Tab-separated table of C-alpha atoms and ligand atoms in Angstrom:
chain	number	residue	atom	x	y	z
A	1	UNK	CA	11.328	-0.717	22.576
A	2	UNK	CA	9.288	2.468	22.225
A	3	UNK	CA	9.857	6.037	21.077
A	4	UNK	CA	12.485	7.426	23.504
A	5	UNK	CA	11.171	9.651	26.282
A	6	UNK	CA	13.328	12.537	25.090
A	7	UNK	CA	11.478	12.532	21.747
A	8	UNK	CA	8.059	12.298	23.397
A	9	UNK	CA	8.890	15.208	25.721
A	10	UNK	CA	10.412	17.443	23.044
A	11	UNK	CA	7.644	16.887	20.510
A	12	UNK	CA	4.928	17.239	23.198
A	13	UNK	CA	6.506	20.485	24.430
A	14	UNK	CA	6.699	21.794	20.858
A	15	UNK	CA	2.988	21.130	20.234
A	16	UNK	CA	2.040	22.723	23.551
A	17	UNK	CA	4.116	25.787	22.701
A	18	UNK	CA	2.348	26.169	19.331
A	19	UNK	CA	-1.037	25.843	21.002
A	20	UNK	CA	-0.201	28.351	23.745
A	21	UNK	CA	1.059	30.759	21.080
A	22	UNK	CA	-2.301	30.355	19.327
A	23	UNK	CA	-0.717	29.269	16.023
A	24	UNK	CA	-3.509	27.912	13.846
A	25	UNK	CA	-1.070	26.267	11.410
A	26	UNK	CA	2.228	24.775	12.399
A	27	UNK	CA	4.468	22.028	10.984
A	28	UNK	CA	5.084	18.800	12.867
A	29	UNK	CA	7.300	16.827	10.477
A	30	UNK	CA	9.448	18.278	7.705
A	31	UNK	CA	9.458	15.962	4.693
A	32	UNK	CA	12.930	16.645	3.324
A	33	UNK	CA	13.614	15.184	-0.119
A	34	UNK	CA	17.274	15.889	-0.904
A	35	UNK	CA	17.122	13.871	-4.145
A	36	UNK	CA	14.686	11.874	-6.254
A	37	UNK	CA	17.215	9.351	-7.620
A	38	UNK	CA	16.720	5.784	-6.383
A	39	UNK	CA	18.431	2.422	-6.853
A	40	UNK	CA	15.027	0.708	-7.180
A	41	UNK	CA	12.051	1.432	-9.429
A	42	UNK	CA	9.033	0.409	-7.347
A	43	UNK	CA	5.832	0.483	-9.424
A	44	UNK	CA	3.903	2.196	-6.606
A	45	UNK	CA	6.340	5.137	-6.298
A	46	UNK	CA	5.742	8.490	-7.964
A	47	UNK	CA	9.020	10.128	-6.994
A	48	UNK	CA	11.296	8.502	-9.540
A	49	UNK	CA	9.361	9.482	-12.660
A	50	UNK	CA	11.284	12.736	-13.154
A	51	UNK	CA	13.661	13.201	-16.103
A	52	UNK	CA	17.395	12.579	-15.610
A	53	UNK	CA	18.347	16.240	-15.131
A	54	UNK	CA	15.996	16.376	-12.117
A	55	UNK	CA	17.042	12.951	-10.814
A	56	UNK	CA	20.654	14.172	-10.871
A	57	UNK	CA	19.901	17.199	-8.674
A	58	UNK	CA	20.816	17.179	-4.978
A	59	UNK	CA	20.006	19.488	-2.078
A	60	UNK	CA	23.218	20.568	-0.323
A	61	UNK	CA	23.877	20.289	3.409
A	62	UNK	CA	23.296	24.055	3.652
A	63	UNK	CA	19.957	23.806	1.769
A	64	UNK	CA	18.754	21.072	4.118
A	65	UNK	CA	19.791	22.876	7.287
A	66	UNK	CA	18.247	26.148	6.116
A	67	UNK	CA	14.956	24.387	5.289
A	68	UNK	CA	14.866	22.664	8.690
A	69	UNK	CA	15.629	25.891	10.519
A	70	UNK	CA	13.098	27.946	8.588
A	71	UNK	CA	10.384	25.336	9.040
A	72	UNK	CA	11.086	24.672	12.722
A	73	UNK	CA	9.384	21.235	12.879
A	74	UNK	CA	10.893	19.021	15.612
A	75	UNK	CA	10.965	15.941	13.345
A	76	UNK	CA	12.658	15.682	9.952
A	77	UNK	CA	11.752	12.732	7.764
A	78	UNK	CA	14.141	12.182	4.854
A	79	UNK	CA	12.514	10.171	2.082
A	80	UNK	CA	13.554	10.345	-1.564
A	81	UNK	CA	14.589	8.769	-3.834
A	82	UNK	CA	17.026	6.705	-1.868
A	83	UNK	CA	18.684	9.097	0.602
A	84	UNK	CA	21.706	6.837	1.152
A	85	UNK	CA	22.771	7.518	-2.463
A	86	UNK	CA	23.347	11.175	-1.517
A	87	UNK	CA	27.090	11.572	-0.863
A	88	UNK	CA	26.563	14.245	1.800
A	89	UNK	CA	23.830	12.397	3.688
A	90	UNK	CA	26.003	11.698	6.791
A	91	UNK	CA	26.783	15.430	7.032
A	92	UNK	CA	23.115	16.359	6.521
A	93	UNK	CA	22.034	13.977	9.283
A	94	UNK	CA	24.803	15.179	11.616
A	95	UNK	CA	23.890	18.834	11.069
A	96	UNK	CA	20.201	18.164	11.758
A	97	UNK	CA	20.962	16.168	14.901
A	98	UNK	CA	23.239	18.989	16.112
A	99	UNK	CA	20.109	21.164	15.912
A	100	UNK	CA	18.202	18.605	18.006
A	101	UNK	CA	15.965	17.450	15.163
A	102	UNK	CA	14.643	13.888	15.335
A	103	UNK	CA	15.691	12.460	11.990
A	104	UNK	CA	13.881	9.567	10.296
A	105	UNK	CA	16.211	8.485	7.515
A	106	UNK	CA	14.135	6.464	5.046
A	107	UNK	CA	15.872	3.752	3.048
A	108	UNK	CA	15.071	0.704	0.982
A	109	UNK	CA	17.910	-1.002	2.875
A	110	UNK	CA	20.060	-1.970	-0.110
A	111	UNK	CA	22.927	0.356	0.853
A	112	UNK	CA	22.288	0.400	4.577
A	113	UNK	CA	24.715	-2.280	5.742
A	114	UNK	CA	27.527	-0.788	3.674
A	115	UNK	CA	26.878	2.742	4.977
A	116	UNK	CA	26.335	1.982	8.670
A	117	UNK	CA	29.852	3.140	9.590
A	118	UNK	CA	28.869	6.655	8.471
A	119	UNK	CA	26.278	7.045	11.242
A	120	UNK	CA	26.577	6.998	15.033
A	121	UNK	CA	23.653	5.538	16.983
A	122	UNK	CA	21.615	8.322	18.579
A	123	UNK	CA	18.152	8.783	20.066
A	124	UNK	CA	17.825	11.507	17.410
A	125	UNK	CA	18.380	9.142	14.479
A	126	UNK	CA	16.046	6.395	13.247
A	127	UNK	CA	16.471	4.327	10.120
A	128	UNK	CA	13.008	3.957	8.618
A	129	UNK	CA	13.407	0.900	6.415
A	130	UNK	CA	11.025	0.124	3.576
A	131	UNK	CA	9.506	-3.372	3.713
A	132	UNK	CA	6.099	-4.142	2.229
A	133	UNK	CA	5.749	-7.836	3.008
A	134	UNK	CA	7.484	-11.158	3.520
A	135	UNK	CA	9.977	-12.634	1.044
A	136	UNK	CA	8.735	-12.623	-2.520
A	137	UNK	CA	5.816	-10.334	-1.639
A	138	UNK	CA	8.270	-7.547	-0.867
A	139	UNK	CA	10.453	-8.357	-3.871
A	140	UNK	CA	7.380	-8.117	-6.083
A	141	UNK	CA	6.377	-4.781	-4.526
A	142	UNK	CA	9.811	-3.297	-5.281
A	143	UNK	CA	10.209	-5.041	-8.631
A	144	UNK	CA	13.495	-6.829	-7.869
A	145	UNK	CA	14.424	-10.292	-6.560
A	146	UNK	CA	16.560	-10.672	-3.449
A	147	UNK	CA	15.761	-7.257	-1.947
A	148	UNK	CA	13.873	-8.715	1.042
A	149	UNK	CA	16.859	-10.820	2.184
A	150	UNK	CA	19.310	-7.940	1.868
A	151	UNK	CA	16.992	-5.518	3.629
A	152	UNK	CA	16.340	-7.857	6.550
A	153	UNK	CA	20.086	-8.461	6.888
A	154	UNK	CA	20.655	-4.673	6.966
A	155	UNK	CA	17.934	-4.220	9.619
A	156	UNK	CA	19.623	-6.841	11.815
A	157	UNK	CA	23.016	-5.166	11.341
A	158	UNK	CA	21.617	-1.735	12.249
A	159	UNK	CA	19.887	-3.115	15.352
A	160	UNK	CA	23.064	-4.929	16.415
A	161	UNK	CA	24.913	-1.627	16.334
A	162	UNK	CA	22.323	-0.025	18.610
A	163	UNK	CA	20.475	2.065	16.034
A	164	UNK	CA	16.816	2.929	16.265
A	165	UNK	CA	15.042	1.132	13.399
A	166	UNK	CA	11.434	1.290	12.251
A	167	UNK	CA	9.826	-0.442	9.293
A	168	UNK	CA	7.927	1.587	6.755
A	169	UNK	CA	5.221	-0.531	5.116
A	170	UNK	CA	2.736	0.431	2.410
A	171	UNK	CA	-0.353	-1.717	1.865
A	172	UNK	CA	-1.968	-1.767	-1.585
A	173	UNK	CA	-5.358	-3.063	-2.687
A	174	UNK	CA	-4.042	-6.610	-3.143
A	175	UNK	CA	-3.015	-6.754	0.548
A	176	UNK	CA	-4.410	-9.749	2.437
A	177	UNK	CA	-5.026	-9.039	6.137
A	178	UNK	CA	-3.710	-12.458	7.250
A	179	UNK	CA	-0.511	-12.061	5.246
A	180	UNK	CA	-0.068	-8.520	6.543
A	181	UNK	CA	-0.575	-9.824	10.102
A	182	UNK	CA	2.131	-12.484	9.605
A	183	UNK	CA	4.423	-9.809	8.220
A	184	UNK	CA	3.846	-7.537	11.228
A	185	UNK	CA	4.625	-10.508	13.537
A	186	UNK	CA	7.891	-11.100	11.669
A	187	UNK	CA	8.917	-7.452	11.832
A	188	UNK	CA	8.195	-7.212	15.548
A	189	UNK	CA	10.239	-10.370	16.147
A	190	UNK	CA	13.193	-8.710	14.400
A	191	UNK	CA	13.211	-6.225	17.276
A	192	UNK	CA	12.391	-3.005	15.419
A	193	UNK	CA	10.966	-0.089	17.353
A	194	UNK	CA	7.689	0.125	15.427
A	195	UNK	CA	5.916	-0.041	12.083
A	196	UNK	CA	4.816	2.945	10.038
A	197	UNK	CA	1.913	1.627	8.021
A	198	UNK	CA	0.421	3.468	5.074
A	199	UNK	CA	-2.507	2.926	2.784
A	200	UNK	CA	-1.068	2.917	-0.789
A	201	UNK	CA	-0.273	6.524	-1.685
A	202	UNK	CA	-2.166	7.808	-4.709
A	203	UNK	CA	0.975	9.067	-6.474
A	204	UNK	CA	-0.176	10.391	-9.813
A	205	UNK	CA	3.142	9.566	-11.451
A	206	UNK	CA	3.349	5.973	-10.253
A	207	UNK	CA	3.355	3.396	-13.005
A	208	UNK	CA	0.915	1.025	-11.229
A	209	UNK	CA	-2.156	3.220	-10.630
A	210	UNK	CA	-4.511	0.250	-10.387
A	211	UNK	CA	-3.079	-0.848	-7.008
A	212	UNK	CA	-3.961	2.197	-4.906
A	213	UNK	CA	-6.629	1.792	-2.231
A	214	UNK	CA	-9.960	3.613	-2.197
A	215	UNK	CA	-11.098	5.034	1.148
A	216	UNK	CA	-13.654	2.232	1.532
A	217	UNK	CA	-11.020	-0.443	0.848
A	218	UNK	CA	-8.575	1.184	3.272
A	219	UNK	CA	-11.084	1.218	6.118
A	220	UNK	CA	-12.154	-2.397	5.503
A	221	UNK	CA	-8.522	-3.564	5.376
A	222	UNK	CA	-7.527	-1.845	8.606
A	223	UNK	CA	-10.655	-2.988	10.449
A	224	UNK	CA	-9.764	-6.565	9.566
A	225	UNK	CA	-6.129	-6.079	10.575
A	226	UNK	CA	-7.056	-4.568	13.936
A	227	UNK	CA	-9.639	-7.318	14.464
A	228	UNK	CA	-6.888	-9.927	14.036
A	229	UNK	CA	-4.659	-7.907	16.365
A	230	UNK	CA	-7.351	-7.815	19.046
A	231	UNK	CA	-8.500	-11.438	18.724
A	232	UNK	CA	-4.998	-12.889	18.667
A	233	UNK	CA	-3.565	-10.424	21.201
A	234	UNK	CA	-0.804	-9.293	18.850
A	235	UNK	CA	1.689	-6.865	20.310
A	236	UNK	CA	2.312	-4.791	17.202
A	237	UNK	CA	3.730	-1.328	17.778
A	238	UNK	CA	2.836	1.337	15.241
A	239	UNK	CA	4.725	4.539	14.739
A	240	UNK	CA	1.467	6.456	14.468
A	241	UNK	CA	-0.994	7.976	16.878
A	242	UNK	CA	-3.897	5.925	18.175
A	243	UNK	CA	-6.365	8.421	16.691
A	244	UNK	CA	-4.808	8.093	13.242
A	245	UNK	CA	-5.105	4.288	13.416
A	246	UNK	CA	-8.713	4.714	14.572
A	247	UNK	CA	-9.263	6.969	11.549
A	248	UNK	CA	-7.819	4.288	9.224
A	249	UNK	CA	-10.344	1.845	10.692
A	250	UNK	CA	-13.178	4.184	9.692
A	251	UNK	CA	-14.055	5.330	13.205
A	252	UNK	CA	-13.196	9.007	12.723
A	253	UNK	CA	-13.873	11.597	10.083
A	254	UNK	CA	-10.836	13.814	9.566
A	255	UNK	CA	-9.958	16.488	7.077
A	256	UNK	CA	-6.255	16.601	6.243
A	257	UNK	CA	-3.684	19.047	7.597
A	258	UNK	CA	-1.327	19.332	4.610
A	259	UNK	CA	0.846	22.018	6.221
A	260	UNK	CA	1.531	19.642	9.154
A	261	UNK	CA	4.105	17.709	7.098
A	262	UNK	CA	5.455	20.272	4.611
A	263	UNK	CA	7.665	18.973	1.808
A	264	UNK	CA	10.924	20.588	0.719
A	265	UNK	CA	12.776	19.223	-2.304
A	266	UNK	CA	14.957	20.235	-5.240
A	267	UNK	CA	12.092	22.386	-6.602
A	268	UNK	CA	11.416	24.277	-3.340
A	269	UNK	CA	8.457	24.000	-0.916
A	270	UNK	CA	5.928	21.753	-2.607
A	271	UNK	CA	2.317	22.923	-2.787
A	272	UNK	CA	0.133	21.734	-1.247
A	273	UNK	CA	1.522	18.488	0.222
A	274	UNK	CA	3.796	15.466	-0.057
A	275	UNK	CA	1.494	13.694	-2.536
A	276	UNK	CA	0.301	16.506	-4.767
A	277	UNK	CA	2.682	18.755	-6.669
A	278	UNK	CA	0.965	21.836	-8.055
A	279	UNK	CA	3.721	24.370	-7.686
A	280	UNK	CA	6.523	25.349	-5.351
A	281	UNK	CA	6.937	28.251	-2.978
A	282	UNK	CA	10.414	29.779	-2.619
A	283	UNK	CA	10.271	29.899	1.182
A	284	UNK	CA	8.447	28.096	3.978
A	285	UNK	CA	6.763	31.358	4.880
A	286	UNK	CA	5.462	31.777	1.328
A	287	UNK	CA	4.204	28.177	1.396
A	288	UNK	CA	2.237	28.806	4.584
A	289	UNK	CA	0.913	32.241	3.660
A	290	UNK	CA	0.266	31.974	-0.061
A	291	UNK	CA	-1.108	28.469	-0.550
A	292	UNK	CA	-4.882	28.373	-0.808
A	293	UNK	CA	-5.253	25.573	1.741
A	294	UNK	CA	-9.055	25.644	1.551
A	295	UNK	CA	-8.818	24.434	-2.056
A	296	UNK	CA	-7.407	21.070	-0.985
A	297	UNK	CA	-8.674	18.148	1.037
A	298	UNK	CA	-11.255	15.388	0.890
A	299	UNK	CA	-14.463	16.524	-0.815
A	300	UNK	CA	-12.760	19.673	-2.125
A	301	UNK	CA	-10.579	18.300	-4.888
A	302	UNK	CA	-10.745	15.098	-6.920
A	303	UNK	CA	-7.071	14.267	-6.354
A	304	UNK	CA	-7.775	14.116	-2.622
A	305	UNK	CA	-10.814	11.832	-2.788
A	306	UNK	CA	-9.077	8.589	-1.765
A	307	UNK	CA	-6.333	10.051	0.386
A	308	UNK	CA	-5.862	8.872	3.983
A	309	UNK	CA	-2.076	9.237	3.957
A	310	UNK	CA	-0.307	9.731	7.286
A	311	UNK	CA	1.601	12.811	6.106
A	312	UNK	CA	-1.753	14.548	5.592
A	313	UNK	CA	-3.903	13.120	8.369
A	314	UNK	CA	-1.517	12.268	11.213
A	315	UNK	CA	-1.129	15.946	12.152
A	316	UNK	CA	-4.945	16.205	12.314
A	317	UNK	CA	-5.062	13.138	14.558
A	318	UNK	CA	-2.252	14.379	16.828
A	319	UNK	CA	-3.952	17.739	17.205
A	320	UNK	CA	-7.218	15.992	18.085
A	321	UNK	CA	-5.485	13.741	20.635
A	322	UNK	CA	-3.845	16.691	22.351
A	323	UNK	CA	-7.252	18.388	22.568
A	324	UNK	CA	-9.027	15.233	23.836
A	325	UNK	CA	-6.709	13.342	26.213
A	326	UNK	CA	-9.576	11.538	27.960
A	327	UNK	CA	-10.886	10.186	24.660
A	328	UNK	CA	-7.347	9.008	23.919
A	329	UNK	CA	-7.154	7.216	27.275
A	330	UNK	CA	-10.515	5.545	26.640
A	331	UNK	CA	-9.357	4.368	23.217
A	332	UNK	CA	-6.125	3.055	24.681
A	333	UNK	CA	-8.067	0.987	27.212
A	334	UNK	CA	-10.875	-0.240	24.952
A	335	UNK	CA	-8.894	-0.629	21.716
A	336	UNK	CA	-9.881	0.293	18.187
A	337	UNK	CA	-13.466	-0.584	17.274
A	338	UNK	CA	-13.612	-3.117	14.461
A	339	UNK	CA	-17.376	-3.713	14.295
A	340	UNK	CA	-20.429	-1.503	13.824
A	341	UNK	CA	-21.071	1.558	11.676
A	342	UNK	CA	-18.225	3.684	10.400
A	343	UNK	CA	-18.040	7.455	10.789
A	344	UNK	CA	-19.860	9.289	8.027
A	345	UNK	CA	-17.367	10.369	5.384
A	346	UNK	CA	-17.144	13.563	3.330
A	347	UNK	CA	-19.415	14.082	0.345
A	348	UNK	CA	-17.126	13.764	-2.674
A	349	UNK	CA	-19.662	14.911	-5.266
A	350	UNK	CA	-18.682	18.592	-5.100
A	351	UNK	CA	-14.921	18.060	-5.397
A	352	UNK	CA	-13.176	20.200	-8.043
A	353	UNK	CA	-12.268	18.301	-11.162
A	354	UNK	CA	-8.678	17.803	-12.278
A	355	UNK	CA	-7.916	19.612	-15.515
A	356	UNK	CA	-4.542	20.762	-16.825
A	357	UNK	CA	-0.753	20.402	-16.446
A	358	UNK	CA	1.182	22.557	-13.985
A	359	UNK	CA	3.582	22.414	-11.005
A	360	UNK	CA	6.535	20.243	-11.977
A	361	UNK	CA	4.540	18.549	-14.705
A	362	UNK	CA	1.448	17.247	-12.932
A	363	UNK	CA	-2.208	18.100	-13.247
A	364	UNK	CA	-4.004	20.943	-11.605
A	365	UNK	CA	-7.647	21.767	-10.985
A	366	UNK	CA	-10.357	23.830	-12.529
A	367	UNK	CA	-10.455	27.245	-10.856
A	368	UNK	CA	-6.791	26.903	-9.899
A	369	UNK	CA	-5.988	28.097	-6.389
A	370	UNK	CA	-3.644	31.034	-5.833
A	371	UNK	CA	-0.272	29.444	-5.324
A	372	UNK	CA	2.923	31.394	-4.772
A	373	UNK	CA	4.109	30.665	-8.310
A	374	UNK	CA	0.900	31.932	-9.841
A	375	UNK	CA	0.941	35.046	-7.662
A	376	UNK	CA	4.495	35.810	-8.728
A	377	UNK	CA	3.649	35.321	-12.420
B	1	LIG	S1	-6.144	14.997	1.111
B	1	LIG	FE1	-4.614	16.457	1.867
B	1	LIG	S2	-2.753	15.238	2.185
B	1	LIG	FE2	-4.118	14.051	0.849
B	1	LIG	S3	-3.510	14.595	-1.248
B	1	LIG	FE3	-5.158	16.025	-0.661
B	1	LIG	S4	-4.118	17.833	0.185
B	1	LIG	FE4	-2.626	16.150	0.129
C-alpha cells in the first residue's frame, strides 16, 4: 500500500502551482491542534504541560475550517493533545474532507476502536497512530502499561474497515537500531501504509529533556538503521521524502522551512513553528508577513541547534526534490548512503542565546525578533 495517486497528484499540482506563481513561502501541511488535552502523559511530549484552563479549551469546527481555508495547505495534520477526545472531531474531519484536504488524524490509539464508527474510510483520511516501539518499550515511552496491546488492536480494527493507517514513531537517544528495525518489521507486517519516523522532538516543556537526540546522535542512528535496511533488504515504507531521510542520515545540509508546516492552535498561529512557541499571530497572513523568519533556524538560535524535525525540514527536502528530480531518481536507485563523510553542518557558535519568558510561557531569545504580538504591543 502506498500514498494514493489522488494525493500524489493533488499535492504535486499544488507545489507546481506555488512555484509557477513564484511564491517564495508557501505552506505544505497545516498542523492543526484543536486541543492540548490528552488521555496519556508521555514524558517526551511538550503539549500537555499547559494549565487546566488551556487544556480545557477547544477549537470549534468553524475555527478549524477557517484556519484550513486561510492557510490553503493541501494536507492537514491534526495532532494534539489527543484529537479523538474532541467531541466535534468527526465534524471537523468531515468538513476538511469536503474541502478536499488530506487529513492525517493523529491518535495514541486508546480511543480509536471505540470511535471508528464516527469516520468513513476515505482516501482523504489517514489515522496516524502513535507507536514508539514493541510491547513494553512503547508502554514505557507513553508511561502506561497495556497501551501497546490496545493500540495494535485498534490499528488492526481500522485496517479491517478499510481505513488508511500510518504509524507515527519517535526515536529518542536510548533507541537501539536493531530494536527499531524489528519494530519497523512488525509495523509493516500489520499492513499499515507507512511509518512517519521522527528524531525525538526537543520540546522545551517535556518532562524528560535528557532523552532528546543531538544532531550527531540523530545522524548516527539513522545511518545505522538505513544500513540494516539495505543489508537485510527490508521493505520499510516511510511517510517522508527520500531527501528528508537522506538528510536524517547526514548526507544533506538543510536549513529549516518553518512556514512549510504552520501551526494553528487555541492561541492562534504559533510563531515560529510547531516546536517553538514565542508568540501567536492572529491570522495566517500576519504569521507569514510579520514573523522574522531569518531569526530562526540551525546556527541562528540556540533552541534550533539540535532540531531535525520533519515539520521543519520536510518542506525543505520536498522543495529540493522538486527542483532536482534527477538527483531524486539517482537516490532512489542507489539508496541512502550509510558510509563515508557526512555533509558539513551549520556552525552553531553564533546562535542567539535563549534568555527570557514570552509566548505562551516559554523562553525567547536575546534581541527578540519582531513577532506580530510584539508589533501590536
Ligand atoms: S530549526 Fe526550524 S523547525 Fe526546528 S525548532 Fe528551529 S525554527 Fe523550528
